[in-house]
Amino acid sequence: MSLIRVPKGTRDIWGEEIYLWHKVEEVVRSVAYSFQYEEIRTPIFESTELFARGVGEVTDIVQKEMYTFPDKGGRSLTLRPEGTAPIMRAYLEHGLNISNPRVKWFYMGPMFRYERPQAGRMRQFHQFGFEAIGFPQAACDAEIILIAWLVSKKLGLENLSLEINNLGCNKCRDEYVKTLQDFLKGEGDNLCANCKIRAEKNPLRVLDCKEETCQKVIHSPAFPLVQDFLCEECREHQDDLMEILRELDISFSINPYLVRGLDYYTRTAFEIKTGELGAQDAVAGGGRYDNLSSALGGPPVPGVGFAAGMERMILLLAKKYDPSSLKKQSLFYLAPLDVSGEKALLKLASFLGDRTIPFYLEFGDKRVKYHLKKAQKMGINTVIIAGKEEKERGELVWKDMVSGEQISMKEEELLAKLLEERKKC
RNA sequence: GUGAGCGUAGUUCAAACGGUUAGAGCACUGGACUGUGGAUCCAGGGGUUGGGGGUUCGAAUCCCCUCGCUCACCCCA
């Protein structure tokens, strides 16, 4: 019988790598705490409709990447491919637009997209994200970018670059899209097959295309760029944002071709990229989504946020940190030599556990030699030995692995010494 | 969805033109050392060579199919 393996594009996160995850989670929580963004945990699956309407019917995510399935009640459900639409759903569902219109939330957890796995891309992957809903101000865009930047900085990630763009609002985007569509029609066969369809259905996405023919079109002098079509308010919004970023000393560049693959973005769009991950170079991305609420059937509600790929951050982190250095070392190795030793040491375990002191308890009738070797391998400096000899004396043996010194003592004395030893660490 | 590369013990790798019983290091377990340490020596467990089919007297090796992994396209976190 063949072994069952994990499904394609998924994996176990275990061993020393888990300490890198803890590190990322810790930094995210600390920044969230500092900026007072509250955690929200939405379901792993939602109505398919939520993503179809929120993310956009003609996006790649909705058209070919969703894990969609009917449940036994005939509902169409989808494993969440991203976190923003569910959060806006929660905001509206709880009536926050009425009772508490301004919220700052963060989230962390698995997302699912049906894609061919490659470096930095999995079918189940993890994101954390920050969302500020109810704030139309450019300063709030800046806070979101600042948070993304700060998390990266606190993790020690280097060689990151920030690109921003402005996709316009309902007022100016329509005119731009119309102009763009007219222009693309004139280009006809100069576009790749894919972009001919995009020109009709989702013309902004043409700017993303890397096909050589399309690149030529996109970079031709006559090609209309969003930046040249921004209305007064959008222009101002972007100027304000850029001014704040400069004052914050966050360096960025304007990428007029940055459009991003989700429909809900308006005005600010941004991406943080790295040069160290191969083809999947976006570490974090986000922007403003003032149309999302309406798309979900709610009233107009402004929002801005970002999501970051945890696997990608961890890949970068793994190059800087030795994960084992992040592990909290056990202080004590409890070495039973027989059943009586196990009993005696389990009492110690209860004592240590009550005080949240880390220890490792072995079981069985292993020899002293085995225990000392293992303690050494685990890098634990103090070994407590218990066997029949100790039981007869009513004592336990304390051994210091560095000095080699060992002392037999009564339980009460040993407990006191354990506490004293903990203080040193 | 498309393309390329790769699948041999837990792991890293061997096995000349197809050749008889698929080996080694590391790791693990035990012993030398009957209750005291990263060394040394000895021994042991582990494999349907990813799976299936074909060619052949004979396949880890050649052919086909399939599955998986990796990277890239696509797209994104």
Short mmCIF file of C-alpha atoms (C1' of nucleotides) in Angstrom, two decimals:
data_model
loop_
_atom_site.label_atom_id
_atom_site.label_comp_id
_atom_site.label_asym_id
_atom_site.label_seq_id
_atom_site.Cartn_x
_atom_site.Cartn_y
_atom_site.Cartn_z
CA MET A 1 0.00 0.00 0.00
CA SER A 2 1.44 3.36 -0.96
CA LEU A 3 1.78 6.13 1.57
CA ILE A 4 -0.58 9.03 1.44
CA ARG A 5 1.15 12.31 0.81
CA VAL A 6 0.13 15.92 1.23
CA PRO A 7 -1.94 17.32 -1.64
CA LYS A 8 -0.01 19.07 -4.38
CA GLY A 9 0.97 22.59 -3.46
CA THR A 10 0.64 22.04 0.29
CA ARG A 11 3.24 21.13 2.85
CA ASP A 12 3.92 20.57 6.51
CA ILE A 13 5.50 23.43 8.39
CA TRP A 14 7.56 21.84 11.14
CA GLY A 15 11.00 21.38 12.61
CA GLU A 16 13.22 24.40 13.02
CA GLU A 17 11.30 26.33 10.37
CA ILE A 18 8.44 26.80 12.80
CA TYR A 19 10.59 29.26 14.77
CA LEU A 20 10.78 31.50 11.73
CA TRP A 21 6.99 31.47 11.57
CA HIS A 22 6.76 32.37 15.23
CA LYS A 23 9.16 35.22 14.59
CA VAL A 24 7.04 36.62 11.75
CA GLU A 25 3.84 36.21 13.72
CA GLU A 26 5.40 37.90 16.72
CA VAL A 27 6.54 40.92 14.71
CA VAL A 28 3.14 41.22 13.01
CA ARG A 29 1.34 41.13 16.34
CA SER A 30 3.70 43.62 17.92
CA VAL A 31 3.26 46.12 15.10
CA ALA A 32 -0.50 45.57 15.17
CA TYR A 33 -0.46 46.18 18.89
CA SER A 34 1.58 49.33 18.49
CA PHE A 35 -0.71 50.77 15.82
CA GLN A 36 -3.76 49.33 17.59
CA TYR A 37 -5.10 47.26 14.72
CA GLU A 38 -7.39 44.59 16.14
CA GLU A 39 -7.24 41.00 14.99
CA ILE A 40 -10.15 39.56 13.03
CA ARG A 41 -10.53 35.90 12.10
CA THR A 42 -12.93 35.27 9.25
CA PRO A 43 -13.95 31.79 8.03
CA ILE A 44 -11.61 29.79 5.83
CA PHE A 45 -14.44 29.30 3.35
CA GLU A 46 -17.05 31.77 2.21
CA SER A 47 -19.83 32.01 -0.34
CA THR A 48 -18.37 31.81 -3.81
CA GLU A 49 -20.42 34.90 -4.61
CA LEU A 50 -18.34 36.98 -2.19
CA PHE A 51 -15.18 36.57 -4.25
CA ALA A 52 -16.91 36.65 -7.61
CA ARG A 53 -18.35 40.04 -6.76
CA GLY A 54 -15.59 41.35 -4.51
CA VAL A 55 -12.44 40.31 -6.30
CA GLY A 56 -13.97 40.63 -9.76
CA GLU A 57 -15.55 38.23 -12.22
CA VAL A 58 -12.86 38.61 -14.88
CA THR A 59 -9.80 38.31 -12.64
CA ASP A 60 -7.49 35.31 -12.84
CA ILE A 61 -8.27 34.47 -9.24
CA VAL A 62 -11.97 34.05 -9.90
CA GLN A 63 -11.71 32.61 -13.38
CA LYS A 64 -9.19 29.88 -12.78
CA GLU A 65 -7.67 29.81 -9.32
CA MET A 66 -10.47 29.23 -6.84
CA TYR A 67 -11.10 26.11 -4.79
CA THR A 68 -14.87 26.07 -5.24
CA PHE A 69 -17.11 23.22 -4.11
CA PRO A 70 -20.78 22.59 -3.35
CA ASP A 71 -21.58 21.62 0.21
CA LYS A 72 -24.22 19.05 1.08
CA GLY A 73 -26.87 21.73 1.21
CA GLY A 74 -26.13 22.71 -2.38
CA ARG A 75 -24.42 26.00 -1.51
CA SER A 76 -21.42 27.01 -3.57
CA LEU A 77 -18.51 27.65 -1.24
CA THR A 78 -14.93 28.71 -1.91
CA LEU A 79 -11.76 28.39 0.13
CA ARG A 80 -10.70 31.99 0.54
CA PRO A 81 -8.15 33.09 -2.07
CA GLU A 82 -7.51 36.40 -0.31
CA GLY A 83 -8.44 38.27 2.83
CA THR A 84 -9.84 41.66 1.94
CA ALA A 85 -13.25 40.73 0.53
CA PRO A 86 -14.13 38.61 3.61
CA ILE A 87 -13.13 41.48 5.85
CA MET A 88 -15.35 43.94 4.05
CA ARG A 89 -18.11 41.32 4.20
CA ALA A 90 -17.66 41.10 7.98
CA TYR A 91 -17.64 44.88 8.31
CA LEU A 92 -20.95 45.19 6.45
CA GLU A 93 -22.50 42.08 7.99
CA HIS A 94 -21.98 43.47 11.49
CA GLY A 95 -23.38 46.85 10.51
CA LEU A 96 -20.17 48.65 11.39
CA ASN A 97 -20.77 51.18 8.63
CA ILE A 98 -23.55 52.42 10.90
CA SER A 99 -22.42 51.68 14.45
CA ASN A 100 -18.67 52.10 14.22
CA PRO A 101 -17.69 53.18 10.72
CA ARG A 102 -13.93 53.42 11.26
CA VAL A 103 -12.13 50.18 12.04
CA LYS A 104 -8.53 49.06 11.86
CA TRP A 105 -8.11 45.31 11.55
CA PHE A 106 -5.37 42.81 10.90
CA TYR A 107 -5.51 39.12 10.05
CA MET A 108 -3.20 36.19 9.57
CA GLY A 109 -3.88 32.79 8.10
CA PRO A 110 -4.03 30.39 5.16
CA MET A 111 -5.28 31.32 1.69
CA PHE A 112 -5.92 28.97 -1.22
CA ARG A 113 -5.38 29.32 -4.92
CA TYR A 114 -5.35 26.55 -7.50
CA GLU A 115 -2.09 27.23 -9.33
CA ARG A 116 0.97 25.28 -10.41
CA PRO A 117 3.35 25.43 -7.47
CA GLN A 118 6.77 26.98 -7.90
CA ALA A 119 9.33 28.82 -5.79
CA GLY A 120 7.41 31.10 -3.42
CA ARG A 121 4.03 29.93 -4.64
CA MET A 122 1.85 27.28 -3.04
CA ARG A 123 -1.77 26.25 -3.32
CA GLN A 124 -2.19 26.71 0.39
CA PHE A 125 -0.16 29.71 1.42
CA HIS A 126 -0.32 32.19 4.25
CA GLN A 127 -0.87 35.89 4.36
CA PHE A 128 -1.11 38.51 6.99
CA GLY A 129 -2.75 41.79 6.21
CA PHE A 130 -3.82 45.11 7.64
CA GLU A 131 -7.00 46.88 6.63
CA ALA A 132 -8.26 50.32 7.59
CA ILE A 133 -11.91 50.76 6.71
CA GLY A 134 -13.78 54.06 6.80
CA PHE A 135 -10.81 56.33 6.19
CA PRO A 136 -10.63 58.20 2.88
CA GLN A 137 -7.51 60.19 3.79
CA ALA A 138 -4.21 59.78 1.97
CA ALA A 139 -2.55 59.76 5.39
CA CYS A 140 -4.26 56.47 6.04
CA ASP A 141 -2.75 55.04 2.85
CA ALA A 142 0.55 56.19 4.25
CA GLU A 143 -0.07 54.45 7.56
CA ILE A 144 -0.79 51.20 5.74
CA ILE A 145 2.39 51.48 3.70
CA LEU A 146 4.31 52.43 6.83
CA ILE A 147 3.06 49.31 8.60
CA ALA A 148 4.05 47.06 5.70
CA TRP A 149 7.44 48.72 5.60
CA LEU A 150 7.93 48.52 9.35
CA VAL A 151 7.14 44.81 9.55
CA SER A 152 9.69 44.15 6.82
CA LYS A 153 12.25 46.31 8.57
CA LYS A 154 11.69 44.65 11.93
CA LEU A 155 12.22 41.28 10.30
CA GLY A 156 15.52 42.54 8.97
CA LEU A 157 14.52 42.10 5.34
CA GLU A 158 16.78 44.03 3.01
CA ASN A 159 16.84 45.03 -0.63
CA LEU A 160 13.14 45.66 -0.76
CA SER A 161 11.69 48.22 -3.11
CA LEU A 162 8.38 50.01 -2.92
CA GLU A 163 6.42 50.90 -6.03
CA ILE A 164 3.26 52.94 -6.04
CA ASN A 165 0.69 54.03 -8.56
CA ASN A 166 -2.72 55.64 -8.63
CA LEU A 167 -5.55 53.94 -10.50
CA GLY A 168 -7.96 56.84 -10.30
CA CYS A 169 -11.46 56.96 -8.88
CA ASN A 170 -14.94 56.52 -10.30
CA LYS A 171 -14.77 60.03 -11.66
CA CYS A 172 -11.58 59.83 -13.66
CA ARG A 173 -11.07 56.13 -14.20
CA ASP A 174 -13.98 55.76 -16.63
CA GLU A 175 -12.54 58.33 -18.96
CA TYR A 176 -9.14 56.74 -18.77
CA VAL A 177 -10.47 53.27 -19.42
CA LYS A 178 -12.44 54.53 -22.39
CA THR A 179 -9.35 56.23 -23.85
CA LEU A 180 -7.31 53.13 -23.15
CA GLN A 181 -9.85 50.90 -24.83
CA ASP A 182 -9.99 53.11 -27.89
CA PHE A 183 -6.23 53.10 -28.09
CA LEU A 184 -6.04 49.33 -27.74
CA LYS A 185 -8.63 48.85 -30.46
CA GLY A 186 -6.38 50.82 -32.79
CA GLU A 187 -3.50 48.47 -31.96
CA GLY A 188 -5.46 45.40 -33.05
CA ASP A 189 -3.04 42.63 -33.95
CA ASN A 190 -0.14 44.17 -32.05
CA LEU A 191 -1.63 42.71 -28.89
CA CYS A 192 -1.26 39.14 -27.74
CA ALA A 193 -4.33 36.91 -27.84
CA ASN A 194 -4.79 37.25 -24.12
CA CYS A 195 -4.72 41.03 -24.22
CA LYS A 196 -7.25 41.25 -27.02
CA ILE A 197 -9.70 39.73 -24.58
CA ARG A 198 -8.45 41.92 -21.76
CA ALA A 199 -8.90 45.04 -23.91
CA GLU A 200 -12.60 44.25 -23.97
CA LYS A 201 -13.23 42.98 -20.49
CA ASN A 202 -10.56 44.38 -18.19
CA PRO A 203 -8.33 46.78 -20.13
CA LEU A 204 -6.22 47.82 -17.12
CA ARG A 205 -4.75 44.35 -17.01
CA VAL A 206 -3.08 44.91 -20.37
CA LEU A 207 -0.55 47.09 -18.55
CA ASP A 208 0.59 44.00 -16.68
CA CYS A 209 1.35 41.98 -19.78
CA LYS A 210 4.94 40.89 -20.30
CA GLU A 211 4.53 39.68 -23.87
CA GLU A 212 7.06 41.41 -26.04
CA THR A 213 4.47 42.61 -28.54
CA CYS A 214 2.32 44.09 -25.82
CA GLN A 215 5.31 45.61 -24.07
CA LYS A 216 6.05 47.50 -27.26
CA VAL A 217 2.51 48.83 -27.37
CA ILE A 218 2.48 49.72 -23.69
CA HIS A 219 5.73 51.63 -23.89
CA SER A 220 4.97 53.49 -27.09
CA PRO A 221 4.89 57.28 -26.57
CA ALA A 222 1.23 57.59 -27.46
CA PHE A 223 0.12 55.00 -24.93
CA PRO A 224 -2.28 56.57 -22.41
CA LEU A 225 -1.19 56.26 -18.77
CA VAL A 226 -3.48 56.58 -15.74
CA GLN A 227 -1.18 59.11 -14.20
CA ASP A 228 -2.10 61.58 -16.96
CA PHE A 229 -5.82 61.14 -16.45
CA LEU A 230 -6.12 61.63 -12.70
CA CYS A 231 -8.75 64.09 -11.57
CA GLU A 232 -7.98 66.95 -9.21
CA GLU A 233 -8.80 64.92 -6.09
CA CYS A 234 -6.84 61.85 -7.13
CA ARG A 235 -3.85 63.98 -8.05
CA GLU A 236 -3.99 65.64 -4.67
CA HIS A 237 -4.41 62.30 -2.92
CA GLN A 238 -1.28 61.00 -4.57
CA ASP A 239 0.68 64.18 -3.88
CA ASP A 240 -0.27 64.02 -0.21
CA LEU A 241 0.76 60.38 -0.01
CA MET A 242 4.09 61.00 -1.69
CA GLU A 243 4.82 63.94 0.55
CA ILE A 244 4.16 61.89 3.69
CA LEU A 245 6.25 58.97 2.44
CA ARG A 246 9.16 61.32 1.83
CA GLU A 247 8.82 62.73 5.31
CA LEU A 248 8.75 59.21 6.70
CA ASP A 249 11.92 58.52 4.79
CA ILE A 250 10.34 55.61 2.95
CA SER A 251 11.83 55.53 -0.51
CA PHE A 252 9.55 54.60 -3.38
CA SER A 253 9.19 54.87 -7.09
CA ILE A 254 6.14 55.51 -9.21
CA ASN A 255 5.34 52.63 -11.50
CA PRO A 256 2.66 53.88 -13.90
CA TYR A 257 2.13 50.31 -15.10
CA LEU A 258 1.32 48.87 -11.69
CA VAL A 259 -2.36 47.91 -11.82
CA ARG A 260 -2.64 44.70 -9.77
CA GLY A 261 -4.89 41.81 -10.56
CA LEU A 262 -7.89 42.47 -8.37
CA ASP A 263 -10.79 44.63 -9.46
CA TYR A 264 -11.44 46.40 -6.21
CA TYR A 265 -8.53 48.80 -6.16
CA THR A 266 -9.04 52.55 -6.59
CA ARG A 267 -6.47 55.30 -6.33
CA THR A 268 -3.43 54.06 -4.44
CA ALA A 269 -1.95 50.70 -5.45
CA PHE A 270 1.43 49.55 -4.18
CA GLU A 271 3.77 46.62 -4.13
CA ILE A 272 6.84 45.75 -2.12
CA LYS A 273 9.25 43.64 -4.14
CA THR A 274 12.45 41.74 -3.53
CA GLY A 275 15.12 40.67 -5.95
CA GLU A 276 15.95 37.54 -3.99
CA LEU A 277 13.06 35.18 -4.62
CA GLY A 278 13.18 34.31 -8.29
CA ALA A 279 10.09 34.89 -10.35
CA GLN A 280 7.70 35.44 -7.46
CA ASP A 281 9.09 38.76 -6.32
CA ALA A 282 6.12 40.47 -4.65
CA VAL A 283 6.41 40.24 -0.90
CA ALA A 284 3.48 42.49 -0.10
CA GLY A 285 0.88 44.35 -2.07
CA GLY A 286 -2.17 46.43 -1.48
CA GLY A 287 -3.94 49.67 -2.02
CA ARG A 288 -7.16 51.55 -1.68
CA TYR A 289 -10.47 49.86 -2.40
CA ASP A 290 -13.20 52.47 -2.19
CA ASN A 291 -15.45 50.45 -4.52
CA LEU A 292 -15.35 47.15 -2.72
CA SER A 293 -18.23 47.79 -0.35
CA SER A 294 -20.54 48.80 -3.19
CA ALA A 295 -19.50 45.78 -5.19
CA LEU A 296 -20.69 43.64 -2.26
CA GLY A 297 -24.03 45.41 -2.15
CA GLY A 298 -23.13 47.81 0.66
CA PRO A 299 -23.06 51.59 0.79
CA PRO A 300 -19.93 53.40 -0.41
CA VAL A 301 -17.23 52.82 2.21
CA PRO A 302 -13.60 53.80 1.75
CA GLY A 303 -10.89 51.34 2.68
CA VAL A 304 -7.19 50.76 2.29
CA GLY A 305 -4.99 47.82 3.17
CA PHE A 306 -2.30 45.37 2.18
CA ALA A 307 -1.52 41.68 2.31
CA ALA A 308 1.89 40.10 2.68
CA GLY A 309 3.00 36.59 1.75
CA MET A 310 4.30 34.83 4.82
CA GLU A 311 6.06 32.02 2.94
CA ARG A 312 7.95 34.60 0.91
CA MET A 313 8.99 36.50 4.00
CA ILE A 314 10.11 33.29 5.61
CA LEU A 315 12.18 32.36 2.57
CA LEU A 316 13.94 35.69 2.90
CA LEU A 317 14.24 35.34 6.65
CA ALA A 318 15.79 31.90 6.36
CA LYS A 319 18.71 33.49 4.56
CA LYS A 320 19.44 35.74 7.55
CA TYR A 321 18.58 33.70 10.61
CA ASP A 322 19.67 30.34 11.85
CA PRO A 323 16.22 29.12 12.92
CA SER A 324 17.62 27.07 15.77
CA SER A 325 18.89 30.27 17.36
CA LEU A 326 15.26 31.38 17.68
CA LYS A 327 14.26 28.28 19.61
CA LYS A 328 13.72 28.72 23.32
CA GLN A 329 16.13 26.26 24.86
CA SER A 330 15.02 23.74 27.44
CA LEU A 331 16.68 24.39 30.80
CA PHE A 332 16.45 20.92 32.27
CA TYR A 333 16.73 17.38 30.97
CA LEU A 334 14.91 14.93 33.20
CA ALA A 335 16.53 11.50 32.97
CA PRO A 336 14.66 8.54 34.44
CA LEU A 337 16.55 5.24 34.66
CA ASP A 338 13.51 3.11 35.39
CA VAL A 339 9.83 3.26 36.32
CA SER A 340 10.54 4.70 39.77
CA GLY A 341 12.55 7.45 38.09
CA GLU A 342 9.72 8.25 35.72
CA LYS A 343 7.39 8.70 38.67
CA ALA A 344 9.78 10.92 40.58
CA LEU A 345 10.51 13.07 37.53
CA LEU A 346 6.87 13.41 36.57
CA LYS A 347 6.43 15.12 39.96
CA LEU A 348 9.21 17.49 38.95
CA ALA A 349 7.52 17.99 35.58
CA SER A 350 4.36 19.06 37.33
CA PHE A 351 6.34 21.54 39.42
CA LEU A 352 8.13 22.99 36.38
CA GLY A 353 5.02 23.03 34.24
CA ASP A 354 3.16 25.04 36.86
CA ARG A 355 5.86 27.67 36.56
CA THR A 356 6.16 27.49 32.76
CA ILE A 357 9.79 26.47 32.96
CA PRO A 358 10.92 24.58 29.85
CA PHE A 359 12.25 21.05 30.35
CA TYR A 360 12.50 17.80 28.42
CA LEU A 361 11.38 14.56 30.08
CA GLU A 362 12.55 11.28 28.59
CA PHE A 363 10.86 7.95 29.24
CA GLY A 364 11.88 4.32 29.48
CA ASP A 365 14.75 2.44 31.03
CA LYS A 366 17.57 4.06 29.10
CA ARG A 367 21.03 4.12 30.57
CA VAL A 368 22.69 7.18 32.03
CA LYS A 369 24.98 7.22 29.03
CA TYR A 370 22.05 7.57 26.64
CA HIS A 371 20.61 10.47 28.59
CA LEU A 372 23.86 12.39 28.88
CA LYS A 373 24.51 12.03 25.17
CA LYS A 374 21.04 13.19 24.34
CA ALA A 375 21.13 16.12 26.76
CA GLN A 376 24.39 17.18 25.24
CA LYS A 377 23.01 16.93 21.75
CA MET A 378 20.03 19.00 22.79
CA GLY A 379 22.32 21.61 24.30
CA ILE A 380 20.80 21.29 27.77
CA ASN A 381 23.20 22.06 30.59
CA THR A 382 21.39 20.59 33.54
CA VAL A 383 20.34 16.96 33.87
CA ILE A 384 18.25 15.59 36.71
CA ILE A 385 18.73 11.86 37.15
CA ALA A 386 16.37 9.52 39.01
CA GLY A 387 16.55 5.75 39.37
CA LYS A 388 16.37 3.04 41.96
CA GLU A 389 19.47 4.20 43.84
CA GLU A 390 18.02 7.67 44.20
CA LYS A 391 14.72 6.22 45.30
CA GLU A 392 16.42 4.21 48.05
CA ARG A 393 18.17 7.35 49.31
CA GLY A 394 15.04 9.46 48.86
CA GLU A 395 17.03 11.88 46.71
CA LEU A 396 17.55 13.05 43.13
CA VAL A 397 20.79 13.73 41.28
CA TRP A 398 21.60 17.15 39.83
CA LYS A 399 24.26 17.11 37.15
CA ASP A 400 25.88 20.16 35.59
CA MET A 401 26.96 19.22 32.07
CA VAL A 402 29.49 22.01 31.76
CA SER A 403 31.47 21.41 34.93
CA GLY A 404 30.64 17.72 35.10
CA GLU A 405 29.83 18.23 38.75
CA GLN A 406 26.96 16.27 40.23
CA ILE A 407 25.18 16.45 43.54
CA SER A 408 22.63 14.15 45.13
CA MET A 409 20.01 16.03 47.11
CA LYS A 410 16.56 15.89 48.65
CA GLU A 411 13.58 16.93 46.56
CA GLU A 412 12.90 20.23 48.39
CA GLU A 413 16.48 21.30 48.00
CA LEU A 414 16.39 20.40 44.31
CA LEU A 415 13.21 22.38 43.70
CA ALA A 416 14.82 25.45 45.22
CA LYS A 417 17.89 24.93 43.07
CA LEU A 418 15.77 24.60 39.92
CA LEU A 419 14.17 27.97 40.61
CA GLU A 420 17.53 29.53 41.32
CA GLU A 421 18.92 28.13 38.07
CA ARG A 422 15.98 29.51 36.12
CA LYS A 423 16.72 33.02 37.37
CA LYS A 424 20.17 32.83 35.81
CA CYS A 425 18.72 32.34 32.35
"C1'" G B 1 -3.55 25.35 -18.37
"C1'" U B 2 1.75 25.27 -21.24
"C1'" G B 3 7.04 24.01 -21.23
"C1'" A B 4 11.71 22.09 -19.30
"C1'" G B 5 14.65 19.26 -15.72
"C1'" C B 6 14.62 15.45 -12.06
"C1'" G B 7 12.62 10.77 -9.18
"C1'" U B 8 17.72 4.89 -5.96
"C1'" A B 9 17.32 3.57 2.40
"C1'" G B 10 15.08 8.90 7.02
"C1'" U B 11 18.92 12.09 4.35
"C1'" U B 12 23.22 13.12 0.86
"C1'" C B 13 24.97 10.31 -3.04
"C1'" A B 14 27.15 5.52 -5.70
"C1'" A B 15 26.15 1.22 -8.97
"C1'" A B 16 31.41 1.05 -16.55
"C1'" C B 17 28.69 -1.03 -22.61
"C1'" G B 18 21.71 -3.36 -19.80
"C1'" G B 19 24.68 -8.44 -16.24
"C1'" U B 20 23.56 -12.09 -11.65
"C1'" U B 21 22.73 -10.70 -3.98
"C1'" A B 22 21.35 -2.32 -5.45
"C1'" G B 23 26.18 -0.10 -2.03
"C1'" A B 24 28.54 3.93 1.09
"C1'" G B 25 28.70 8.48 4.35
"C1'" C B 26 25.50 10.88 7.81
"C1'" A B 27 21.32 9.81 10.99
"C1'" C B 28 18.93 6.00 14.03
"C1'" U B 29 19.25 1.42 17.41
"C1'" G B 30 22.35 -1.89 20.18
"C1'" G B 31 27.20 -3.54 22.00
"C1'" A B 32 32.50 -2.89 23.54
"C1'" C B 33 31.55 0.44 28.64
"C1'" U B 34 26.21 -4.57 33.74
"C1'" G B 35 24.66 3.80 36.44
"C1'" U B 36 27.98 8.84 33.63
"C1'" G B 37 29.26 12.74 27.85
"C1'" G B 38 30.35 15.25 21.00
"C1'" A B 39 35.74 10.32 20.24
"C1'" U B 40 36.85 5.25 18.44
"C1'" C B 41 35.67 0.34 16.98
"C1'" C B 42 31.95 -3.50 15.98
"C1'" A B 43 27.08 -4.97 14.81
"C1'" G B 44 21.95 -4.11 13.39
"C1'" G B 45 17.40 -2.27 11.33
"C1'" G B 46 15.84 -0.19 7.31
"C1'" G B 47 14.54 -0.29 -0.41
"C1'" U B 48 8.64 -3.63 -4.47
"C1'" U B 49 15.16 1.68 -7.36
"C1'" G B 50 7.83 6.73 -7.32
"C1'" G B 51 3.86 3.39 -9.71
"C1'" G B 52 2.17 0.49 -14.07
"C1'" G B 53 3.17 -1.66 -18.73
"C1'" G B 54 6.67 -2.98 -22.69
"C1'" U B 55 11.60 -4.57 -25.06
"C1'" U B 56 15.26 -8.42 -23.42
"C1'" C B 57 17.88 -14.68 -21.52
"C1'" G B 58 18.50 -10.49 -18.02
"C1'" A B 59 16.18 -3.52 -16.51
"C1'" A B 60 17.78 1.22 -11.26
"C1'" U B 61 19.80 1.60 -16.45
"C1'" C B 62 16.27 1.41 -22.86
"C1'" C B 63 10.85 2.68 -24.63
"C1'" C B 64 5.62 4.16 -23.45
"C1'" C B 65 2.00 5.73 -19.88
"C1'" U B 66 1.07 7.67 -15.15
"C1'" C B 67 2.06 10.04 -10.45
"C1'" G B 68 5.19 13.23 -7.74
"C1'" C B 69 8.99 16.99 -7.04
"C1'" U B 70 11.61 21.35 -8.94
"C1'" C B 71 11.98 25.62 -11.99
"C1'" A B 72 9.91 28.78 -15.57
"C1'" C B 73 5.51 30.76 -18.41
"C1'" C B 74 0.89 32.61 -16.75
"C1'" C B 75 -0.49 35.26 -12.41
"C1'" C B 76 0.33 36.97 -7.81
"C1'" A B 77 1.44 37.17 -1.66
#
